[in-house]
Short mmCIF file of N, CA and C in Angstrom, two decimals:
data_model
loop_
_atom_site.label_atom_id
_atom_site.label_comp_id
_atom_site.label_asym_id
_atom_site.label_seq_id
_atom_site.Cartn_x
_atom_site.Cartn_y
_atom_site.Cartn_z
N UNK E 1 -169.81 -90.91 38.01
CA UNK E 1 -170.07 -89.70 37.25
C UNK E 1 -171.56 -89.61 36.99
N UNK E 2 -171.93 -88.35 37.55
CA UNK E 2 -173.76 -88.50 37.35
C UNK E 2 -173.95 -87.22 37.02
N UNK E 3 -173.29 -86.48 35.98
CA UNK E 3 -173.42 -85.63 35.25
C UNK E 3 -173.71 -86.02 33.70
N UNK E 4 -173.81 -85.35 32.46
CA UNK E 4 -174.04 -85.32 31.28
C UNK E 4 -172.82 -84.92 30.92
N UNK E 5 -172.14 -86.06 30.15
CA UNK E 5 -170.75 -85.93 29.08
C UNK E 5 -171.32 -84.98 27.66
N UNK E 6 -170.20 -83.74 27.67
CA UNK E 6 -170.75 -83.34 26.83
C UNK E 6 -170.28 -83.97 25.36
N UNK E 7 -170.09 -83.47 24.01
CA UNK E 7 -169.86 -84.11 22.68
C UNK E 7 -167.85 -83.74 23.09
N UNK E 8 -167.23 -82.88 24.03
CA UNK E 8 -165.93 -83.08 23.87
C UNK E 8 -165.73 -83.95 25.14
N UNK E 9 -166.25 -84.85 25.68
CA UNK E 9 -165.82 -85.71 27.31
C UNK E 9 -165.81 -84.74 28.24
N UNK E 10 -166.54 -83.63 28.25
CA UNK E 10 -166.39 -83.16 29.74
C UNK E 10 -167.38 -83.31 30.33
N UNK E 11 -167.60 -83.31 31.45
CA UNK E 11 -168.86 -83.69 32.29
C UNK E 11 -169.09 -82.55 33.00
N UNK E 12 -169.83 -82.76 32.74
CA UNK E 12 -170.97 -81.33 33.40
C UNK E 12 -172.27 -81.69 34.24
N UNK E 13 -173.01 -80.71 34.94
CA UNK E 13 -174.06 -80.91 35.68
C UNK E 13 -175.30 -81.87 35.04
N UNK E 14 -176.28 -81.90 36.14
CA UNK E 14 -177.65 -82.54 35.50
C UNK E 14 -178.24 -81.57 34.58
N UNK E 15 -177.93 -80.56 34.64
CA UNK E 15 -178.85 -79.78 33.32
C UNK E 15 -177.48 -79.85 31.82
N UNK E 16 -176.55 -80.65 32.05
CA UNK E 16 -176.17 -80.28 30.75
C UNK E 16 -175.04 -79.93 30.49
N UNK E 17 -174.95 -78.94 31.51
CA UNK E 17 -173.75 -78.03 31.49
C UNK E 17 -172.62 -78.27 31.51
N UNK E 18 -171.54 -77.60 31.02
CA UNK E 18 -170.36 -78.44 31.48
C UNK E 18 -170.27 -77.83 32.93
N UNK E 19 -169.21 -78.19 33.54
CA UNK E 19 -168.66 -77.67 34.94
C UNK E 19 -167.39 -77.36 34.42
N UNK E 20 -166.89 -77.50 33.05
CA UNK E 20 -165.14 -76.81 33.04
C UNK E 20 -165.36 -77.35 31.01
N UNK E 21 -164.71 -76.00 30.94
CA UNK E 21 -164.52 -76.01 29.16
C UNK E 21 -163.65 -77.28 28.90
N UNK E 22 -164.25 -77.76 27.88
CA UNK E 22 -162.82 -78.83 27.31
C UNK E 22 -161.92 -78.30 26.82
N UNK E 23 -160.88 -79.61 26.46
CA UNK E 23 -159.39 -79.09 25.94
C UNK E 23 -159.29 -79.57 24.44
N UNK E 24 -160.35 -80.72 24.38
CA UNK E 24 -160.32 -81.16 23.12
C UNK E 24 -161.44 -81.80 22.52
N UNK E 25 -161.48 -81.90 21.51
CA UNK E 25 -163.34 -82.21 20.72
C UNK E 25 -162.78 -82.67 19.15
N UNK E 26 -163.92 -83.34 18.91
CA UNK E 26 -163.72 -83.96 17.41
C UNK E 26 -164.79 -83.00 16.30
N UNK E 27 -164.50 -82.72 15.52
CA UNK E 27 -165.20 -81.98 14.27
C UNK E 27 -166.26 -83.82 14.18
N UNK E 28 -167.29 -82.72 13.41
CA UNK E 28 -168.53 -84.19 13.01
C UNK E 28 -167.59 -85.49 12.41
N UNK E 29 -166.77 -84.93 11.11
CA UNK E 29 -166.03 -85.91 10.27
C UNK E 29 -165.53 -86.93 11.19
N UNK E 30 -164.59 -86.23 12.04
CA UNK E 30 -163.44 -87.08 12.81
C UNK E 30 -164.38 -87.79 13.55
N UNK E 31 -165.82 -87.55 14.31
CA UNK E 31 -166.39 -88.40 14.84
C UNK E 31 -166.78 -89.44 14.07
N UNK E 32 -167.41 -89.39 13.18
CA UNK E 32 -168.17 -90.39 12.39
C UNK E 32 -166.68 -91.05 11.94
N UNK E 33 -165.02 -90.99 11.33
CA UNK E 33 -164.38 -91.77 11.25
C UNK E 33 -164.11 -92.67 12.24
N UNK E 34 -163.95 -92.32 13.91
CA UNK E 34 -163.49 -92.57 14.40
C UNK E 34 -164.70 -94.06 15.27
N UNK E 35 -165.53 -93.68 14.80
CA UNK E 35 -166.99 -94.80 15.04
C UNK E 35 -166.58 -95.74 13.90
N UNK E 36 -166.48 -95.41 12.72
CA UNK E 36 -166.73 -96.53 12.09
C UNK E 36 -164.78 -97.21 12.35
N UNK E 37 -163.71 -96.94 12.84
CA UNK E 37 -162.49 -97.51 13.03
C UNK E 37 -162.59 -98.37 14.34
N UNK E 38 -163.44 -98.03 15.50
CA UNK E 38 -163.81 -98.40 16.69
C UNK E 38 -165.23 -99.68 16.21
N UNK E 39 -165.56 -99.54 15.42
CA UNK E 39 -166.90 -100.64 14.99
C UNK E 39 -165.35 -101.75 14.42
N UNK E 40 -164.62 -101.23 13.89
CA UNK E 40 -163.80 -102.26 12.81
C UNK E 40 -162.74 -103.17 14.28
N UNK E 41 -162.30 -101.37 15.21
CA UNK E 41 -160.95 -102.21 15.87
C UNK E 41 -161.15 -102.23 17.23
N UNK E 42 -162.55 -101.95 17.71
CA UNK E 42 -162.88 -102.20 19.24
C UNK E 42 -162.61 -101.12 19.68
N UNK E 43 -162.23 -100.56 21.01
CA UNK E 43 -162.16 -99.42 21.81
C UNK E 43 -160.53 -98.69 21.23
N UNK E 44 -160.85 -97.34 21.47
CA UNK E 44 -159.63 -96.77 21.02
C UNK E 44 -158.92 -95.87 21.67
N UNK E 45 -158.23 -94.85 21.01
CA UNK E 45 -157.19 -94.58 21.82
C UNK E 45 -156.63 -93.30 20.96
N UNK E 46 -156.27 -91.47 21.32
CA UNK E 46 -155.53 -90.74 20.90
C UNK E 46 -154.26 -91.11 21.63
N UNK E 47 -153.10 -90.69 21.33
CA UNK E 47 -152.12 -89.62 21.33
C UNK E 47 -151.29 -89.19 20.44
N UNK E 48 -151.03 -87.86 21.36
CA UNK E 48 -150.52 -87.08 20.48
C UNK E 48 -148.47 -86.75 21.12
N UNK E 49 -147.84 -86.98 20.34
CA UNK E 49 -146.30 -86.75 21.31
C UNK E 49 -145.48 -85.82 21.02
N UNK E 50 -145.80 -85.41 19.64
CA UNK E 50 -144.68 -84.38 19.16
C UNK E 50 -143.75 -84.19 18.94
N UNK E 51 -143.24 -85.99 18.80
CA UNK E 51 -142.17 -86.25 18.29
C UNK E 51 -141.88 -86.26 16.50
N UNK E 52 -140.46 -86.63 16.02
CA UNK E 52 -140.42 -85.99 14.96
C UNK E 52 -141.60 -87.22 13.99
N UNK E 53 -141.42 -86.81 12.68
CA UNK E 53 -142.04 -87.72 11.50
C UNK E 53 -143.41 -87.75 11.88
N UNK E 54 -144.54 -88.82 12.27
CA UNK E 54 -145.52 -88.24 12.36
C UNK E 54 -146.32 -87.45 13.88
N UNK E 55 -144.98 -87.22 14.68
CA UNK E 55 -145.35 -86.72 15.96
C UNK E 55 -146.52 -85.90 16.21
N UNK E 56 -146.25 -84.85 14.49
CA UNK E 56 -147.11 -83.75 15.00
C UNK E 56 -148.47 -83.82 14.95
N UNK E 57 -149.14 -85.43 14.02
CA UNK E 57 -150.53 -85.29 13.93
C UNK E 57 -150.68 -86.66 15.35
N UNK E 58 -152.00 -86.57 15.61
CA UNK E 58 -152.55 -87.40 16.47
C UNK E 58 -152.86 -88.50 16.29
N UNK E 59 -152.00 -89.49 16.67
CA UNK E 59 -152.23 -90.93 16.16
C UNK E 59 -153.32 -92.20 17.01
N UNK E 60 -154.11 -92.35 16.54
CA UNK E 60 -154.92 -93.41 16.56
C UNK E 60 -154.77 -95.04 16.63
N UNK E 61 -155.15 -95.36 18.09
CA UNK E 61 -154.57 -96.77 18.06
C UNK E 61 -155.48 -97.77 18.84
N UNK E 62 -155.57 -99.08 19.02
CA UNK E 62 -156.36 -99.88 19.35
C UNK E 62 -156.30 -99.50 21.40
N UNK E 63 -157.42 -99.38 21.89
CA UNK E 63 -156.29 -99.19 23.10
C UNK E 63 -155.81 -100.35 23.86
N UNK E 64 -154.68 -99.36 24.86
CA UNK E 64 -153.89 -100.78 25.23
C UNK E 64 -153.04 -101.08 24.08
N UNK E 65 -152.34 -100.89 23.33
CA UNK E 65 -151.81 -101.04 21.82
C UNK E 65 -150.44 -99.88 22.13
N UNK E 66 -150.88 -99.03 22.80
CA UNK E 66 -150.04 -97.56 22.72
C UNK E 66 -149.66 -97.64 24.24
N UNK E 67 -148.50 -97.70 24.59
CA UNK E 67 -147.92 -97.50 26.04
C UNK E 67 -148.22 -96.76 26.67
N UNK E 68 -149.18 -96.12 27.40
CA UNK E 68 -149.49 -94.67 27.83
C UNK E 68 -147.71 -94.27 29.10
N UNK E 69 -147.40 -93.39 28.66
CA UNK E 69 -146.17 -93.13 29.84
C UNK E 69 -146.76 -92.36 31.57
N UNK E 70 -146.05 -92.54 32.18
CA UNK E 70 -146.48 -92.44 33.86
C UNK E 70 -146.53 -90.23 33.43
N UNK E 71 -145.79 -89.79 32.59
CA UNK E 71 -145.61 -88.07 32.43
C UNK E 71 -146.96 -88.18 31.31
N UNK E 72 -147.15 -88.93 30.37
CA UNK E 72 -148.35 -87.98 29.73
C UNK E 72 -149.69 -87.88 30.45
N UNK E 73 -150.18 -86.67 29.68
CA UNK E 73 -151.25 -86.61 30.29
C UNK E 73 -152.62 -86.63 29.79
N UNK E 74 -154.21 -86.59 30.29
CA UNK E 74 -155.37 -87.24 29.40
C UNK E 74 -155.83 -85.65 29.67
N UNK E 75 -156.07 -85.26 28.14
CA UNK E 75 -156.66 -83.94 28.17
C UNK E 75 -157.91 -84.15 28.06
N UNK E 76 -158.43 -85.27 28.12
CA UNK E 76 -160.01 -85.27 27.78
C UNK E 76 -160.56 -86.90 26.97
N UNK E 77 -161.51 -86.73 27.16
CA UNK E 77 -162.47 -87.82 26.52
C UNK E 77 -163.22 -87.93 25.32
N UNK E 78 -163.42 -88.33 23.88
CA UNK E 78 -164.19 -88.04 22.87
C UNK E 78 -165.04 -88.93 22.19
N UNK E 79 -165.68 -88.49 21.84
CA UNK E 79 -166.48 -89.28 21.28
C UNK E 79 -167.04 -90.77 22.24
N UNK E 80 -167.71 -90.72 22.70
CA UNK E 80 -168.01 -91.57 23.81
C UNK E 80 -167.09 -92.49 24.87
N UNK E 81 -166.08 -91.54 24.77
CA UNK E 81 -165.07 -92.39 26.03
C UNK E 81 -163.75 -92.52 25.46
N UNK E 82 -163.50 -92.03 24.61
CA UNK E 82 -162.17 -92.03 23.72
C UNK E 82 -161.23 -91.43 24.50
N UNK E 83 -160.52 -92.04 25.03
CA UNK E 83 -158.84 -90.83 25.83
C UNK E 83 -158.23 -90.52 24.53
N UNK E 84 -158.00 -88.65 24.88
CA UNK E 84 -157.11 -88.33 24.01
C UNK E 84 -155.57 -87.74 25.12
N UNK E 85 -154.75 -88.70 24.72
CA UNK E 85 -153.48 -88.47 25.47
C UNK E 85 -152.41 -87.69 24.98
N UNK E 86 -151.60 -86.61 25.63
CA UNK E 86 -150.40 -85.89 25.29
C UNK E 86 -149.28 -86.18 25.84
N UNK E 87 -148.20 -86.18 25.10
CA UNK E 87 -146.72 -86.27 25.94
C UNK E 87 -146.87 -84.65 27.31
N UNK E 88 -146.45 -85.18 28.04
CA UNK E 88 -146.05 -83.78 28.81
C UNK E 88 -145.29 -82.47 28.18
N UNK E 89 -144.09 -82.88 27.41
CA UNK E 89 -143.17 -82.34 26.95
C UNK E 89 -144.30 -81.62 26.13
N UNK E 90 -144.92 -81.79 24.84
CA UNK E 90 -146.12 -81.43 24.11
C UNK E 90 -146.97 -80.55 25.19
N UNK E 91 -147.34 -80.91 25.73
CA UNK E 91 -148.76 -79.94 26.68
C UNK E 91 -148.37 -78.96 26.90
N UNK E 92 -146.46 -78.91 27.39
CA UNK E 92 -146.39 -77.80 28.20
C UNK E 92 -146.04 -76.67 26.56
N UNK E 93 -146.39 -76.97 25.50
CA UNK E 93 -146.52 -76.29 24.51
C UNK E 93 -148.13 -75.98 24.74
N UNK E 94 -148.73 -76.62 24.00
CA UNK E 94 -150.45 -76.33 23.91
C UNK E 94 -151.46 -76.24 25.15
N UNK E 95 -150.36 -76.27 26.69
CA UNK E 95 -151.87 -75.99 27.53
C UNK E 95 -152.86 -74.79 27.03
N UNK E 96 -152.71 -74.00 26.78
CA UNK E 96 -153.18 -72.71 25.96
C UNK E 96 -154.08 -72.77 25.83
N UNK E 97 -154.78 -73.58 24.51
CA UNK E 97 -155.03 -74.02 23.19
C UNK E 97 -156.56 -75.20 23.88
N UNK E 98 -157.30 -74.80 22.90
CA UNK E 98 -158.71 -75.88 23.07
C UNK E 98 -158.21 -76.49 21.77
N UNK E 99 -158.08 -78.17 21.63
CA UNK E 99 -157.46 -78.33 20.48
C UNK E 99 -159.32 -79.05 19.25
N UNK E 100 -159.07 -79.20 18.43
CA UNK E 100 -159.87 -79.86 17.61
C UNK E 100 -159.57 -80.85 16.47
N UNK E 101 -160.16 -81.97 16.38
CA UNK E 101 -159.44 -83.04 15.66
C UNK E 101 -160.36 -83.09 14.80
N UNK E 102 -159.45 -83.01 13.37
CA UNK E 102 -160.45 -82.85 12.37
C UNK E 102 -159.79 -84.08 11.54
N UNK E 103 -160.41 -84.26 10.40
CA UNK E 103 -159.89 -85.53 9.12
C UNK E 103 -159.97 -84.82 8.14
N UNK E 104 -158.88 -84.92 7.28
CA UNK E 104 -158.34 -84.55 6.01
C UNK E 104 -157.98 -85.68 4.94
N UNK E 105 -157.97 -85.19 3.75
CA UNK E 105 -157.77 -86.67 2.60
C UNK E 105 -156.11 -86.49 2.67
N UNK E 106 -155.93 -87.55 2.42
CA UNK E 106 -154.04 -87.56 2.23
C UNK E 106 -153.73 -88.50 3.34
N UNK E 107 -152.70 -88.96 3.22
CA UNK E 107 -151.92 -89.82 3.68
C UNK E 107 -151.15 -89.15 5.28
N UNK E 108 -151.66 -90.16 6.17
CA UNK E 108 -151.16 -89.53 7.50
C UNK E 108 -149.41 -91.02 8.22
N UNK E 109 -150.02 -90.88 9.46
CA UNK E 109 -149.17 -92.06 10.29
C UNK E 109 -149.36 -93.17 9.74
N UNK E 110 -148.33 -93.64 9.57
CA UNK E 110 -148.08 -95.34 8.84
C UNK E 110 -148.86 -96.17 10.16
N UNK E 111 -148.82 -95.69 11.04
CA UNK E 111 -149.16 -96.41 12.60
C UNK E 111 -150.89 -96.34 13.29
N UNK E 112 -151.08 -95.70 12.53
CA UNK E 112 -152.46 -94.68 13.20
C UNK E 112 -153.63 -95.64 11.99
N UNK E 113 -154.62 -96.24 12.67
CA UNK E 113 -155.46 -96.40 12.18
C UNK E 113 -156.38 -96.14 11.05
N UNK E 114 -155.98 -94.44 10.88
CA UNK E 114 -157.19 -94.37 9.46
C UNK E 114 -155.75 -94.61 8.64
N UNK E 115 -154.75 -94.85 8.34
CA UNK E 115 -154.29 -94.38 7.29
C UNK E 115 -154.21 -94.88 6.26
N UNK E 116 -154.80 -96.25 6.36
CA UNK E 116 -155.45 -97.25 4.79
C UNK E 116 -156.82 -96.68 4.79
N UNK E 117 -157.02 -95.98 5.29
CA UNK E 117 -158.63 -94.86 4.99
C UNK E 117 -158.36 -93.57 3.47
N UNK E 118 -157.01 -93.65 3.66
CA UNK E 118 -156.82 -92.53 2.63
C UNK E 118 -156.70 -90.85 3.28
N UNK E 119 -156.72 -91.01 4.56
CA UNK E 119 -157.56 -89.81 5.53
C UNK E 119 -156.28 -89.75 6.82
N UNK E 120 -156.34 -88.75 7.09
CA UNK E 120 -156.03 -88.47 8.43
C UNK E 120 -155.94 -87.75 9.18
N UNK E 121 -156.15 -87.85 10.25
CA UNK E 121 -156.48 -87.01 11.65
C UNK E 121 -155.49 -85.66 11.83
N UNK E 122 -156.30 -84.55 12.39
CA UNK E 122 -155.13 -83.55 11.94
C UNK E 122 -155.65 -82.43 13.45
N UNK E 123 -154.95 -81.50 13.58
CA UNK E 123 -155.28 -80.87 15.20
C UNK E 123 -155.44 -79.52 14.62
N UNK E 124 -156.46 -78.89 15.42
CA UNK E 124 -156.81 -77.35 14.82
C UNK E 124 -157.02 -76.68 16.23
N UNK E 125 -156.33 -76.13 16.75
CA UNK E 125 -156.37 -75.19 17.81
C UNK E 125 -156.40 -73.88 18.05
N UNK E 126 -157.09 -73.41 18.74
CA UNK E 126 -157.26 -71.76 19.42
C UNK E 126 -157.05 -71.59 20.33
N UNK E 127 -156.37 -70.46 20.29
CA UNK E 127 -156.67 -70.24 22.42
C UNK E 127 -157.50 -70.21 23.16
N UNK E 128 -157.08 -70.62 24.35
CA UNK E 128 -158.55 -70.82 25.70
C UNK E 128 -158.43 -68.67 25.47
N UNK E 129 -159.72 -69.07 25.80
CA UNK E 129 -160.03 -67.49 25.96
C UNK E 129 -159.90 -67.50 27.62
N UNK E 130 -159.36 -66.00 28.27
CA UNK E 130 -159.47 -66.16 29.61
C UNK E 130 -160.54 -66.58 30.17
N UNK E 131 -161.25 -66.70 30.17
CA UNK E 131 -162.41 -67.48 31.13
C UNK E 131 -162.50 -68.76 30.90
N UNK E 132 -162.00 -69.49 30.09
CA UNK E 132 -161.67 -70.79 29.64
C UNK E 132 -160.34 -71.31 30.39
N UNK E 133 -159.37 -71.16 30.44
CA UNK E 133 -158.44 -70.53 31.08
C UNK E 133 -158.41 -70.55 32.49
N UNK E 134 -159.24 -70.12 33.32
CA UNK E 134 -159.36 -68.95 34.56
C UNK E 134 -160.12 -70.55 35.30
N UNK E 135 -161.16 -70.91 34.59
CA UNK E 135 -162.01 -72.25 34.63
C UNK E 135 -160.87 -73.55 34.74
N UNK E 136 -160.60 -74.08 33.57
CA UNK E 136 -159.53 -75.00 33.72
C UNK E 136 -159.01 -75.19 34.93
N UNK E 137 -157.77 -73.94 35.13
CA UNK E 137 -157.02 -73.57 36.30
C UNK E 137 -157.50 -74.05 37.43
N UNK E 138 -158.44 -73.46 37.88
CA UNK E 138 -159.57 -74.13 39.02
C UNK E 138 -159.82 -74.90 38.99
N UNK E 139 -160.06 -75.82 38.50
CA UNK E 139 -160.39 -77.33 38.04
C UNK E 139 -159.14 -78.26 38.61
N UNK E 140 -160.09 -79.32 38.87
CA UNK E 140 -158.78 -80.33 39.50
C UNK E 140 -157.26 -80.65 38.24
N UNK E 141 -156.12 -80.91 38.31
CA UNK E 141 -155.35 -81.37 37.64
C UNK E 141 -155.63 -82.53 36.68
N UNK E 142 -155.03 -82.30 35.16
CA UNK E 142 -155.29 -83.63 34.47
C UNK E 142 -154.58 -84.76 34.76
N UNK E 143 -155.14 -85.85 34.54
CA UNK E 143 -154.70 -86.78 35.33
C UNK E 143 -153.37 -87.35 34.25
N UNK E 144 -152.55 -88.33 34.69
CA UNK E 144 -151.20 -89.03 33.97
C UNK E 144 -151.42 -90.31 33.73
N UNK E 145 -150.66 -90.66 33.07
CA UNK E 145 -150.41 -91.81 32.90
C UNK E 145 -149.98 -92.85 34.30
N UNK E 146 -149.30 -91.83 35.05
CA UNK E 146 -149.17 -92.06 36.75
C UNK E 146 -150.20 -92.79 37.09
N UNK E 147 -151.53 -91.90 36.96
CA UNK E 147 -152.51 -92.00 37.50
C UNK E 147 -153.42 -93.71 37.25
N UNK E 148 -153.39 -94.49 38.49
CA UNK E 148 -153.98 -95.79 38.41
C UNK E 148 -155.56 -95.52 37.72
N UNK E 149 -156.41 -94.62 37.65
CA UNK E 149 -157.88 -94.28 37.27
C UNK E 149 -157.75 -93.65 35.81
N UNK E 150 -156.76 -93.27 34.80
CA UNK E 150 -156.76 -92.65 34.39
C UNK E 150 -157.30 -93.06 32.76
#
């Protein structure tokens, strides 16, 4: 990769640019939590599954800690190399959607890393606007859990 990662993991040209909108990005907060949980627990790890109880927020885990399955898929990279992973079943809800991971006070996943923080990780999404959209599409496929590189 000999492009410039932008602040959501997408890689883009030598000037900067991206070459394809991201799908997902961290608000400042969620970055700076997610540095100081990665200083505490080493390299890390989203997903998100959408299963019931705390399915619906994005749980945080040591990586390698979290089974990645051969159907989910890596919508992207954050905060300096962070996979954020989705169940399939989930995506084919939010391909849409540029998502954003923000931190809130309150009590999240019993499982998920910040949640002796007092804090937890929470998803704020919009729609891809068509040209966001139109871009993606064109863009090679996200890769799986399938995927040996992924």
């Amino acid at each position: 990769m000999d492009g410039a990662t932008g602040r959501d993991g997408t890689e883009g040209d030598a000037t900067g640019r991206d070459a394809a909108p991201g799908r997902v990005e961290l608000t400042p907060a969620a970055e700076d939590l997610l540095r100081r949980l990665a200083d505490r627990h080493g390299p890390l790890m989203f997903h998100q599954s959408g299963g019931c109880c705390d399915g619906s927020s994005p749980m945080c885990y040591p990586r390698g800690e979290f089974r990645v399955g051969a159907s989910d898929v890596l919508l992207g990279r954050v905060a300096g190399g962070t996979p954020f992973w989705m169940s399939a079943d989930q995506y084919a809800y939010w391909k849409h959607t540029h998502l954003t991971v923000d931190v809130v006070p309150g009590r999240g996943g019993g499982f998920s890393l910040e949640a002796p923080e007092g804090v937890r990780f929470l998803l704020r999404s919009r729609l891809l606007t068509d040209e966001e959209a139109r871009a993606l599409e064109d863009g090679p496929p996200l890769p799986t859990g399938a995927d040996p590189d992924a």
